[in-house]
CSV table of C-alpha atoms and ligand atoms in Angstrom, one decimal:
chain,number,residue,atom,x,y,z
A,134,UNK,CA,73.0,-125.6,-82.1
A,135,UNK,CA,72.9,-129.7,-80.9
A,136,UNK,CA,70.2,-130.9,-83.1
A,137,UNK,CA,70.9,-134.6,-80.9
A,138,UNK,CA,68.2,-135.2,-78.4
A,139,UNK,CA,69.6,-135.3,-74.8
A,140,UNK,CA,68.5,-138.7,-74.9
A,141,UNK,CA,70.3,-139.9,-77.4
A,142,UNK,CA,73.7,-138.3,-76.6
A,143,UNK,CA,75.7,-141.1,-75.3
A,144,UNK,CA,74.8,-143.2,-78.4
A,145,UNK,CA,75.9,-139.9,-80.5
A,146,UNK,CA,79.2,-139.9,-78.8
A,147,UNK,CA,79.5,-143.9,-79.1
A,148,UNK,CA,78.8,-143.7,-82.4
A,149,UNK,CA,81.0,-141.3,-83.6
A,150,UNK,CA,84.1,-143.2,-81.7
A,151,UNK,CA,82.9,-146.7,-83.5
A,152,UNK,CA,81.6,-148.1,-80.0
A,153,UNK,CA,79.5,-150.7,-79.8
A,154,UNK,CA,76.3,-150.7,-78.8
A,155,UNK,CA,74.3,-152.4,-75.6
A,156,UNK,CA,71.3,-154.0,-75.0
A,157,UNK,CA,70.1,-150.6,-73.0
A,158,UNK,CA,71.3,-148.4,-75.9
A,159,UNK,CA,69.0,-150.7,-78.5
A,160,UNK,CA,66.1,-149.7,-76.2
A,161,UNK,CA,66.7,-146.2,-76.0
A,162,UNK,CA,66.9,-146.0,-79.9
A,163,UNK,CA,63.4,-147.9,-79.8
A,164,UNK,CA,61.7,-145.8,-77.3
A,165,UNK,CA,63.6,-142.3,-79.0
A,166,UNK,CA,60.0,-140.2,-79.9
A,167,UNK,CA,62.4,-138.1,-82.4
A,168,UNK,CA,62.7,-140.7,-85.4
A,169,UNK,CA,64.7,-138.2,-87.8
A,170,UNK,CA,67.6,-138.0,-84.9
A,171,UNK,CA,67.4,-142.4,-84.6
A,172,UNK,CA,67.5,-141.9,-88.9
A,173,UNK,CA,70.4,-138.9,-88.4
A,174,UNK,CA,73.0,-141.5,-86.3
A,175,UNK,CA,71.9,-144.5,-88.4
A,176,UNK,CA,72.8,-142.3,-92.2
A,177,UNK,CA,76.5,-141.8,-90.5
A,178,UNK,CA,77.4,-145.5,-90.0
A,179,UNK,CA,75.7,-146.2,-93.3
A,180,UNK,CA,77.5,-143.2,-94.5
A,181,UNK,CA,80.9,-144.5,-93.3
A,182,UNK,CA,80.1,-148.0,-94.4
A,183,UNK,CA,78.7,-147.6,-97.9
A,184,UNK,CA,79.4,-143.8,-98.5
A,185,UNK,CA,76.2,-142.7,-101.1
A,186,UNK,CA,75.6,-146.0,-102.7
A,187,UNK,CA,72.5,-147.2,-102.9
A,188,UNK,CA,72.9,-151.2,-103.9
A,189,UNK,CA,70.3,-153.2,-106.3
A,190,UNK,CA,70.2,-156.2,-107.9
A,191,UNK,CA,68.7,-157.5,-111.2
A,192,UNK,CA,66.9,-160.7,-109.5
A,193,UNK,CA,63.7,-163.4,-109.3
A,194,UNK,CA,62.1,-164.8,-107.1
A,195,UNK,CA,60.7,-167.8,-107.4
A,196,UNK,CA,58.5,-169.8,-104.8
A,197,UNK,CA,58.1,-173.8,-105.6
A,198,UNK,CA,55.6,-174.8,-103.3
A,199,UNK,CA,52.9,-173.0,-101.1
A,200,UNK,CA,52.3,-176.2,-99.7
A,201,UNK,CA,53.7,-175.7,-95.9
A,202,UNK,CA,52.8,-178.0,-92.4
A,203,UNK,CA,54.3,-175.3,-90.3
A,204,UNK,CA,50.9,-172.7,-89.7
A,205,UNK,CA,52.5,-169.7,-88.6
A,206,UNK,CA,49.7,-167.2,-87.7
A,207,UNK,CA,51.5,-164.7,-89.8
A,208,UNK,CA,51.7,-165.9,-93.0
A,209,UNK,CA,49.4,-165.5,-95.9
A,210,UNK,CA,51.4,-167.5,-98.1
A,211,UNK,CA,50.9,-171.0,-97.3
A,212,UNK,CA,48.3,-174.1,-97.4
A,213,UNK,CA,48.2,-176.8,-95.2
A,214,UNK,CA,48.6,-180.2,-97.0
A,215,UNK,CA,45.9,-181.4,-98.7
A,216,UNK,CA,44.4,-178.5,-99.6
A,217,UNK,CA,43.0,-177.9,-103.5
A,218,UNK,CA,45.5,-174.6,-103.8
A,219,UNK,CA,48.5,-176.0,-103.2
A,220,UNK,CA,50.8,-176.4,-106.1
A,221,UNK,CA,54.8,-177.7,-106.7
A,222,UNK,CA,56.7,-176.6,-109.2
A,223,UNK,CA,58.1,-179.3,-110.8
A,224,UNK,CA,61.5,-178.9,-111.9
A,225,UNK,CA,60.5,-178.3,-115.7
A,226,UNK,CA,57.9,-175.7,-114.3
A,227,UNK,CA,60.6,-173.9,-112.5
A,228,UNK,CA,62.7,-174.1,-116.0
A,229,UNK,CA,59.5,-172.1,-117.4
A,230,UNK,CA,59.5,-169.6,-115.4
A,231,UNK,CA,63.6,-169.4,-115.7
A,232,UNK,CA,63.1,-168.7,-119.6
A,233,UNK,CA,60.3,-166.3,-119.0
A,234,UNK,CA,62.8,-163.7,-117.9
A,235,UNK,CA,65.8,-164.5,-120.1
A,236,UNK,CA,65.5,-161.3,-122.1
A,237,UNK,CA,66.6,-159.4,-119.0
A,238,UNK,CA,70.0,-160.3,-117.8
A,239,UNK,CA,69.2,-161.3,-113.9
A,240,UNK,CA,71.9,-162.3,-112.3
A,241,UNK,CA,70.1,-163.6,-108.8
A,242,UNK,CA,67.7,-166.0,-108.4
A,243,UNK,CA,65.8,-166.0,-105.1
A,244,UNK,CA,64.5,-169.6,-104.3
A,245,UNK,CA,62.0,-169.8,-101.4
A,246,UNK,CA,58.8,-171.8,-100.2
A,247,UNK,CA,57.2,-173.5,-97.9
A,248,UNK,CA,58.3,-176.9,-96.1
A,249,UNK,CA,56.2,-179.4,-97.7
A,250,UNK,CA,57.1,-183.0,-96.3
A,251,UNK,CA,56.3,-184.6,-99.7
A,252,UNK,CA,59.1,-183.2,-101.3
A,253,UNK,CA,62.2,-185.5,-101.7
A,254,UNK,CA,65.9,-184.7,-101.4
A,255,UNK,CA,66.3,-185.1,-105.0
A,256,UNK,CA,63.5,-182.6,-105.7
A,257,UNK,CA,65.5,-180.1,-104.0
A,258,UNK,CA,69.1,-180.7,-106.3
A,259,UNK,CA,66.8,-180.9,-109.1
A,260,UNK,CA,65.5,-177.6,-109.0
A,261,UNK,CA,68.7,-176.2,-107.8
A,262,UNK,CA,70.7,-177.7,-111.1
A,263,UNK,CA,67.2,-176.9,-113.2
A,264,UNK,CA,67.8,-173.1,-112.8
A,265,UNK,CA,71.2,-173.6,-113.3
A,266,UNK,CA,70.9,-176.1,-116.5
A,267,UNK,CA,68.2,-172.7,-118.1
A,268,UNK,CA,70.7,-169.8,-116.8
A,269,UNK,CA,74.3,-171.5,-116.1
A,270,UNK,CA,76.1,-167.8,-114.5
A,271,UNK,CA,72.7,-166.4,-112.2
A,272,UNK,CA,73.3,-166.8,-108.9
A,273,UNK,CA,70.9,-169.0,-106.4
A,274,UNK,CA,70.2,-167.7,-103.6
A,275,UNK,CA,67.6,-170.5,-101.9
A,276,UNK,CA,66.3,-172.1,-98.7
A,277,UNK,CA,65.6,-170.5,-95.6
A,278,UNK,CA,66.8,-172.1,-92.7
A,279,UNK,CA,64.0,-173.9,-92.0
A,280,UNK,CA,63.7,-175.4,-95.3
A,281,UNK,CA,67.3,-176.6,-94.9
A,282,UNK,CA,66.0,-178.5,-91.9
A,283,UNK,CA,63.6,-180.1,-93.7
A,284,UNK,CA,65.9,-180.9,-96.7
A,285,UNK,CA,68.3,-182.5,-94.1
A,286,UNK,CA,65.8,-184.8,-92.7
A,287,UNK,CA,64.3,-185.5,-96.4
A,288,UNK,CA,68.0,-186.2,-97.2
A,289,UNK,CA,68.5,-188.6,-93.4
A,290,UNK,CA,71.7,-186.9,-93.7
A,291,UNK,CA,74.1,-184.3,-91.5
A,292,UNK,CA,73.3,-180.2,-92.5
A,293,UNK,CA,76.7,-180.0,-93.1
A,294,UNK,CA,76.9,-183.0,-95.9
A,295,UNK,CA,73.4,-181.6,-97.5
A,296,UNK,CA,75.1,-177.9,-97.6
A,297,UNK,CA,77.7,-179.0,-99.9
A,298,UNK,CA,75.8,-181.1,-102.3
A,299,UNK,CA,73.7,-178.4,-102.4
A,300,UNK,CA,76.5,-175.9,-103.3
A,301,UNK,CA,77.8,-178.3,-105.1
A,302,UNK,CA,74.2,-178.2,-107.4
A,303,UNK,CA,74.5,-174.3,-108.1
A,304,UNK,CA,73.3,-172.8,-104.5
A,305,UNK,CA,75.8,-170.3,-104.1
A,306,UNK,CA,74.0,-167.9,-101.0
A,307,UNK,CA,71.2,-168.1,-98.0
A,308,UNK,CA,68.6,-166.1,-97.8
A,309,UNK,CA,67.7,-164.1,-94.6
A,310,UNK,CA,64.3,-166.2,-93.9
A,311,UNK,CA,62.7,-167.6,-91.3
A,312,UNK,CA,64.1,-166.1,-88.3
A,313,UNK,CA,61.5,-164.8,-87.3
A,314,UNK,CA,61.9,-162.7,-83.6
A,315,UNK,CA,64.1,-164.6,-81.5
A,316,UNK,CA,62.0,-164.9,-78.5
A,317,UNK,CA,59.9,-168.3,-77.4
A,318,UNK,CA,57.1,-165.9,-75.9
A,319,UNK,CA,56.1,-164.9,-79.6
A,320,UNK,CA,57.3,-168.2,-81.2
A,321,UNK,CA,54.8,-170.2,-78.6
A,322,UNK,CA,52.1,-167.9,-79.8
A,323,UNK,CA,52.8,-167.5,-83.4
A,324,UNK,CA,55.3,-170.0,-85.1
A,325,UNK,CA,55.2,-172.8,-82.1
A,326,UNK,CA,56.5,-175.6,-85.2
A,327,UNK,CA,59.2,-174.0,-86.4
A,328,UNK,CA,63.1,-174.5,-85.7
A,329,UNK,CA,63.7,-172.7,-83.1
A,330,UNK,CA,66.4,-169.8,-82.3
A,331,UNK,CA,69.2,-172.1,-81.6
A,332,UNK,CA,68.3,-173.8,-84.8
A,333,UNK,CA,68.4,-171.4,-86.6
A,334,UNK,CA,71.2,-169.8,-85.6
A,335,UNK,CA,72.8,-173.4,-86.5
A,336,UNK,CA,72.1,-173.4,-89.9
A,337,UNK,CA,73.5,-170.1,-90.2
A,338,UNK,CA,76.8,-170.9,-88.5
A,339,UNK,CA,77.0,-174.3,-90.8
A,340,UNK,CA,76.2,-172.5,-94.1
A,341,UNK,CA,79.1,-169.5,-93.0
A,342,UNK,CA,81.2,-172.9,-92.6
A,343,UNK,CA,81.0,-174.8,-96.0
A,344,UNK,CA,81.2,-171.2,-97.7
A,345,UNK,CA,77.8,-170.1,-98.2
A,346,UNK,CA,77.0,-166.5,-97.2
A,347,UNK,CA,73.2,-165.7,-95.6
A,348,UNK,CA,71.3,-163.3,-94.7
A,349,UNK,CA,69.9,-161.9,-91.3
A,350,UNK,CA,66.2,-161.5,-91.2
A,351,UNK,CA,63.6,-159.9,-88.1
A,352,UNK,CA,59.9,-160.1,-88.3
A,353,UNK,CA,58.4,-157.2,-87.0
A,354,UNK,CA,54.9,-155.3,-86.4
A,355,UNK,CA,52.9,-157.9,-84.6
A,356,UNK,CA,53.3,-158.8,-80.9
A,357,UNK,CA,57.2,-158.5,-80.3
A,358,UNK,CA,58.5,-155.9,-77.7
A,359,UNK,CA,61.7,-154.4,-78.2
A,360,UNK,CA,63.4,-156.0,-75.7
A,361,UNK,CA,62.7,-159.3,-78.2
A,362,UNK,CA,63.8,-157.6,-81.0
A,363,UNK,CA,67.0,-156.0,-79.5
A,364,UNK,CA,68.2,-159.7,-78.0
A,365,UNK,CA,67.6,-160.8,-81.6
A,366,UNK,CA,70.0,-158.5,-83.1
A,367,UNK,CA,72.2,-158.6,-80.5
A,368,UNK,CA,72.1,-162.5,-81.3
A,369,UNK,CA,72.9,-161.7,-84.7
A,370,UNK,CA,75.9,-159.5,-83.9
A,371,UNK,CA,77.2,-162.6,-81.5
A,372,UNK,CA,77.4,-164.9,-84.7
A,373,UNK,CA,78.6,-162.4,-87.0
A,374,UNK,CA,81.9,-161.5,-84.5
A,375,UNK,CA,82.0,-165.7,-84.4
A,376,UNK,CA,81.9,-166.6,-88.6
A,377,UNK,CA,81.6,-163.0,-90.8
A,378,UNK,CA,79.5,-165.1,-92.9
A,379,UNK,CA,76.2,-162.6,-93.1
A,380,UNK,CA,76.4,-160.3,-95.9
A,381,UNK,CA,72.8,-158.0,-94.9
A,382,UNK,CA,69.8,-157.4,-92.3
A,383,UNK,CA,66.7,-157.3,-93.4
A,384,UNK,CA,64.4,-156.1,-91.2
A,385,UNK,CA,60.7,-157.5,-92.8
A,386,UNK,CA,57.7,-155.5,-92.3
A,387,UNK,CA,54.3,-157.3,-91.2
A,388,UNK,CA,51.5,-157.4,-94.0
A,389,UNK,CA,48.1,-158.7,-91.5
A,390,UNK,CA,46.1,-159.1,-94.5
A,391,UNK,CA,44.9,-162.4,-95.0
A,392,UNK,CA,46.9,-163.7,-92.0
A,393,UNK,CA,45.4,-165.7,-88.9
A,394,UNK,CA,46.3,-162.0,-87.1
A,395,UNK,CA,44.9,-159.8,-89.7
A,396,UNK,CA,43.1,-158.2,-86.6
A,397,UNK,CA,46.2,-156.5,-85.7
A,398,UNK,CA,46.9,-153.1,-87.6
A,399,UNK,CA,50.7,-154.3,-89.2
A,400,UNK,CA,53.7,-151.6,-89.1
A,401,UNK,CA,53.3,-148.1,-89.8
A,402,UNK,CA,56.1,-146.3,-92.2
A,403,UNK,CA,57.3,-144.2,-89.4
A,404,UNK,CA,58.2,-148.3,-87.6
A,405,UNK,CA,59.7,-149.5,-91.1
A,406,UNK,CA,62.0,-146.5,-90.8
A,407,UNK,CA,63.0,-146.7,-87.1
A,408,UNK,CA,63.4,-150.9,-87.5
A,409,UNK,CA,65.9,-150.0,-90.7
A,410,UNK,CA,67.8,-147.4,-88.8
A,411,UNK,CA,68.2,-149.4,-85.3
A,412,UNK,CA,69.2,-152.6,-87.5
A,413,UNK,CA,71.9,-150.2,-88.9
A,414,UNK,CA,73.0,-148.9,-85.8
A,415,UNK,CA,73.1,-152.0,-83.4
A,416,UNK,CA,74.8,-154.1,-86.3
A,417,UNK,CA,78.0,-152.5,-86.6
A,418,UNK,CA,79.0,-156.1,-88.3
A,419,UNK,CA,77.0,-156.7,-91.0
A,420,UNK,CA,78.2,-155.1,-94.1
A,421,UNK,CA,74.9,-154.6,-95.6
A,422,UNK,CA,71.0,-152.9,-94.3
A,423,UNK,CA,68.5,-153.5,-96.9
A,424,UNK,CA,65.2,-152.2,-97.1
A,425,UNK,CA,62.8,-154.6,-99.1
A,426,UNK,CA,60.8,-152.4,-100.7
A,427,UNK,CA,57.5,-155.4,-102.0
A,428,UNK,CA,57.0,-154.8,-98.1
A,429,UNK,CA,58.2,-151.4,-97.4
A,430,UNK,CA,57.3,-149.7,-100.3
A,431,UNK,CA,58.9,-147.9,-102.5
A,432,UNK,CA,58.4,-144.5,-101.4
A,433,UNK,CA,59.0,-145.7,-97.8
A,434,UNK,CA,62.4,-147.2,-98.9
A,435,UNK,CA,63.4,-144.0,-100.6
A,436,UNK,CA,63.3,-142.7,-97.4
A,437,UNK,CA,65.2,-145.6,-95.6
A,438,UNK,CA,68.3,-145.0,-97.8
A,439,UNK,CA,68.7,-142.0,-95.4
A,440,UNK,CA,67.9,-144.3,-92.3
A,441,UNK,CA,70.4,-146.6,-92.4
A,442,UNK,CA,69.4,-148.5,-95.9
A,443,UNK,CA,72.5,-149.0,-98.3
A,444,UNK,CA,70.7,-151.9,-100.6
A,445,UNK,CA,66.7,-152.3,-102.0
A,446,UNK,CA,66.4,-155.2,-103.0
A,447,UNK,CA,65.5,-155.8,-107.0
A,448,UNK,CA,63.1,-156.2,-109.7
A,449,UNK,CA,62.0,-159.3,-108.0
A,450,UNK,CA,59.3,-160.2,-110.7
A,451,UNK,CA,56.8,-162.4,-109.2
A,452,UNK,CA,56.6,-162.3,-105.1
A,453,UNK,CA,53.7,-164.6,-103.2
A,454,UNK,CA,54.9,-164.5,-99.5
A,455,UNK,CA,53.1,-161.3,-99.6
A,456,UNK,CA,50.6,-160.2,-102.5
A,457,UNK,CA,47.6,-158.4,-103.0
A,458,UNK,CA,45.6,-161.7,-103.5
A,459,UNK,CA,45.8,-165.2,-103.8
A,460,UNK,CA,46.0,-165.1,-107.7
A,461,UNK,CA,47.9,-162.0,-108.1
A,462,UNK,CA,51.5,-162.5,-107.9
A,463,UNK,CA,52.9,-160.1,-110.2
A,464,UNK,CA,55.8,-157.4,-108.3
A,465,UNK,CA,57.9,-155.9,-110.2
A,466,UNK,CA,60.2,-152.6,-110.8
A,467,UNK,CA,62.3,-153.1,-114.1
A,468,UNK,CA,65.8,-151.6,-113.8
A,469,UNK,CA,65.4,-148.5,-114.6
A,470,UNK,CA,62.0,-147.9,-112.6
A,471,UNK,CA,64.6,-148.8,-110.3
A,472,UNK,CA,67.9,-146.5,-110.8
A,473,UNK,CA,65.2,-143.7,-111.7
A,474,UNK,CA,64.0,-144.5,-107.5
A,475,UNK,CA,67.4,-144.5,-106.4
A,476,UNK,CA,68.8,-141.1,-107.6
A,477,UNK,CA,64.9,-139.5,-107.1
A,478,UNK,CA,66.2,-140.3,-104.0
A,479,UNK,CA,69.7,-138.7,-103.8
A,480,UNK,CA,72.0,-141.8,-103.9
A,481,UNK,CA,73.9,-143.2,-106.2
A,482,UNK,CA,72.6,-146.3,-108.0
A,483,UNK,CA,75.2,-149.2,-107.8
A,484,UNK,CA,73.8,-152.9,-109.5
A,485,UNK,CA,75.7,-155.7,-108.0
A,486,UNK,CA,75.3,-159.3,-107.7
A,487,UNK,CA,74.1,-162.1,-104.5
A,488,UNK,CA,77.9,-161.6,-103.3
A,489,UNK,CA,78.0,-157.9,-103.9
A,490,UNK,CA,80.0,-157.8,-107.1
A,491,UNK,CA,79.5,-154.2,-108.8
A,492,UNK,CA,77.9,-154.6,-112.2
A,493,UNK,CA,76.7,-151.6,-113.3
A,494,UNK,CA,76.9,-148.1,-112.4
A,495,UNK,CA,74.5,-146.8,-114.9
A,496,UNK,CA,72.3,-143.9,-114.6
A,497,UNK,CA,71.0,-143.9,-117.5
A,498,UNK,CA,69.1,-146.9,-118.1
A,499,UNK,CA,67.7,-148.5,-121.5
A,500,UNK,CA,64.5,-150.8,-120.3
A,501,UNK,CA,65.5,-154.5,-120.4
A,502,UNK,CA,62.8,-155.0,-122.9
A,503,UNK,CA,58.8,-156.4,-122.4
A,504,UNK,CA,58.3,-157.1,-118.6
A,505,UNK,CA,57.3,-161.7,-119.0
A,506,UNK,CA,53.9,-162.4,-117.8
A,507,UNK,CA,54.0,-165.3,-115.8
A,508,UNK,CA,52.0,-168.9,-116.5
A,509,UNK,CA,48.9,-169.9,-114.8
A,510,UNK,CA,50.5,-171.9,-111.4
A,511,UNK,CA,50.3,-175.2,-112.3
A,512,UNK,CA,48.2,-176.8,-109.5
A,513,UNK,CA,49.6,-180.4,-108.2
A,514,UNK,CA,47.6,-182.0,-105.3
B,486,LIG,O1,60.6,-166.0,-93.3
B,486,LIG,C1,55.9,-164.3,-93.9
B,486,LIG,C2,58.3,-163.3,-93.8
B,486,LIG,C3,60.0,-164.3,-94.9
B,486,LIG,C4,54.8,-162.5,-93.8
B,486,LIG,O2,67.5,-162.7,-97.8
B,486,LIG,C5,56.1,-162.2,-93.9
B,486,LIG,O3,67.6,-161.1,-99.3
B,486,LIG,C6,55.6,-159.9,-93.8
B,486,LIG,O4,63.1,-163.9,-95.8
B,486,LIG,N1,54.3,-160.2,-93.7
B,486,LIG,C7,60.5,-164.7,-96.3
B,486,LIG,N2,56.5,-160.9,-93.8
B,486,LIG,C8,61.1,-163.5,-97.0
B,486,LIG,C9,62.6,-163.3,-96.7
B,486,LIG,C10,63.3,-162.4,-97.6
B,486,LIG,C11,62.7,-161.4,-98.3
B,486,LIG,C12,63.5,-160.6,-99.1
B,486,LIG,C13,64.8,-160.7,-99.2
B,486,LIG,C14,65.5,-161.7,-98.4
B,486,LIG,C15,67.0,-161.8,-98.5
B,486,LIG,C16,64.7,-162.5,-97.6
B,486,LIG,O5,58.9,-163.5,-95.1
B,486,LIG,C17,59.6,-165.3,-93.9
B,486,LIG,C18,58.8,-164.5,-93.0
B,486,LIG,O6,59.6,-163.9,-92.0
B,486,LIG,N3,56.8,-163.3,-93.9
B,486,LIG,N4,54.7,-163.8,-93.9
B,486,LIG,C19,53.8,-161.5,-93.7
B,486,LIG,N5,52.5,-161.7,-93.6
């Protein structure tokens, strides 16, 4: 019996023989009404690629300023300048919350905020070699690309020269960030201020040039079309052939609440699923699909390790990009909540490192030890 729509046959076939993909082929997979045959052909390239791993890291993620002049409609994350909540982390505050966690051996730390215009070059090396000073062998993975705009105009110097004093400082990855959808229509609407595709794409090309991997991101589940969203991976693909410096996609999942768009109703599971598995499938370059599961959830991601989804994310900590409320910033799986996910869900638990080192293939896990509650945010106007 064919269990492969008709539809979907000449992607089957394509997919078997290792073809690439086209633009049409990305919109078939998005207008596909089966979803489990889209999940079927994304589980055998993620099958071929990553056999029954299922990757996760021991990391934290730590924002250092909410304080942002870009007001994108979809973010709940940020204040304008000048407002009462905004706070910076100074780099002794960023130490704090460093030595919070140092009972649990992380070995990533995710650096990420908003572009705040106050904020000197020097603050951005000194939280970079802060970390680093607290927890000399964790990773950092920091700055989206459009902070490393911002970091190369606080610094009046060339991307390129601010990259390696950076990486010289301790950042050792990119995060996927800021990307967005690649398409002015929605960028016009949504994120007018930001850099732009081509900038984007820039920094990318720049960082995979001085020796510092990224990451891919899409933002989806507010007004994009797939036609938007298949030129943006197909954009991706185009750099990846150009430097192989991505390491993983990750598609993100729109949260309206508290947004300048919270009228629209944000993705449902059965889109998280079909955006993981098309990511999978029209990427044949990236090594890595992760499903990120603060904005997925967890259940959903279980799933998503069939769809296309080889890595989900970590124990993260504290996350504010999205959160339940302003004050509440408190995500966290420990380790073994974890690995316990992972083979609930049939796949092989696998810890590893920013770069993809394997650490740990430990099923059975001893808890790291009391979960840190986080400080009060200091609040600097
Ligand atoms: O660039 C902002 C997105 C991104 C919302 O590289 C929102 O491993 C959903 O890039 N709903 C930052 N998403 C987070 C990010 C990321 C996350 C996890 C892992 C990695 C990685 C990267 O969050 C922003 C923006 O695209 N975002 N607001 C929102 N309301």
């Amino acid at each position: 019996m064919n269990y492969i729509p008709q539809e979907l046959e000449e992607i089957y076939r394509k997919v078997n023989s290792g073809q690439r993909l086209t633009l049409e082929d990305g919109l078939v997979l998005y207008a596909a009404p089966n979803l489990n045959a889209v999940g079927y052909l994304a589980n055998i390239v993620r099958e071929k690629m990553c056999g029954n791993v299922a990757w996760y890291v021991r990391n934290q993620h730590i924002n250092y300023t909410n304080v942002c002049n870009k007001l994108c409609k979809f973010c709940s994350f940020y204040v304008p300048p000048k407002d009462d909540r905004g706070y910076v982390l100074s780099p002794e505050d960023v130490q704090t919350r460093v030595r919070e966690h140092l009972h649990i051996p992380i070995s990533e730390i995710h650096m990420v905020a908003g572009i705040n215009p106050k904020l000197p070059y020097t603050y951005y090396l000194d939280i970079v070699r802060a970390v680093k000073e607290i927890r000399p062998d964790v990773a950092v993975k920091a700055f989206t690309a459009i902070e490393w705009v911002q970091i190369a105009r606080a610094a009046k110097k060339p991307l390129r020269d601010v990259m390696v004093e950076l990486k010289e400082a301790g950042v050792s990855s990119i995060p996927g960030g800021g990307a967005e959808v690649f398409s002015d229509r929605v960028r016009d609407d949504l994120f007018w201020t930001k850099a732009d595709s081509d900038e984007w794409m820039e920094v990318a090309r720049t960082a995979h040039d001085v020796g510092l991997p990224t990451n891919a991101t899409m933002l989806y589940g507010h007004i994009e079309n797939p036609q938007e969203k298949v030129e943006h991976l197909i954009s991706l693909r185009e750099l990846q052939d150009e430097t192989d410096g991505f390491l993983t996609y990750i598609p993100l999942s729109f949260h309206p609440e508290r947004t300048e768009i919270d009228n629209l109703p944000g993705p449902t599971g059965e889109v998280d699923l079909r955006e993981i598995a098309v990511g999978r499938l029209m990427l044949d370059n990236f090594p890595h699909v992760k499903t990120f599961w603060i904005m997925n959830t967890i259940e959903i991601s279980q799933v998503a390790l069939w769809y296309g989804a080889d890595d989900i994310d970590g124990t993260i900590q504290e996350y504010e990009i999205t959160r339940e409320s302003f004050e509440e910033t408190r995500q966290v799986l420990t380790r073994k909540q974890l690995v316990d996910r992972i083979v609930e869900a049939g796949r092989d638990p696998v810890e590893r490192d920013n770069l993809y080192k394997v650490l740990s293939t430990d099923r059975e896990i001893v808890e790291d030890g009391p979960v840190g509650i986080p400080e009060e945010l200091p609040v600097i106007s």
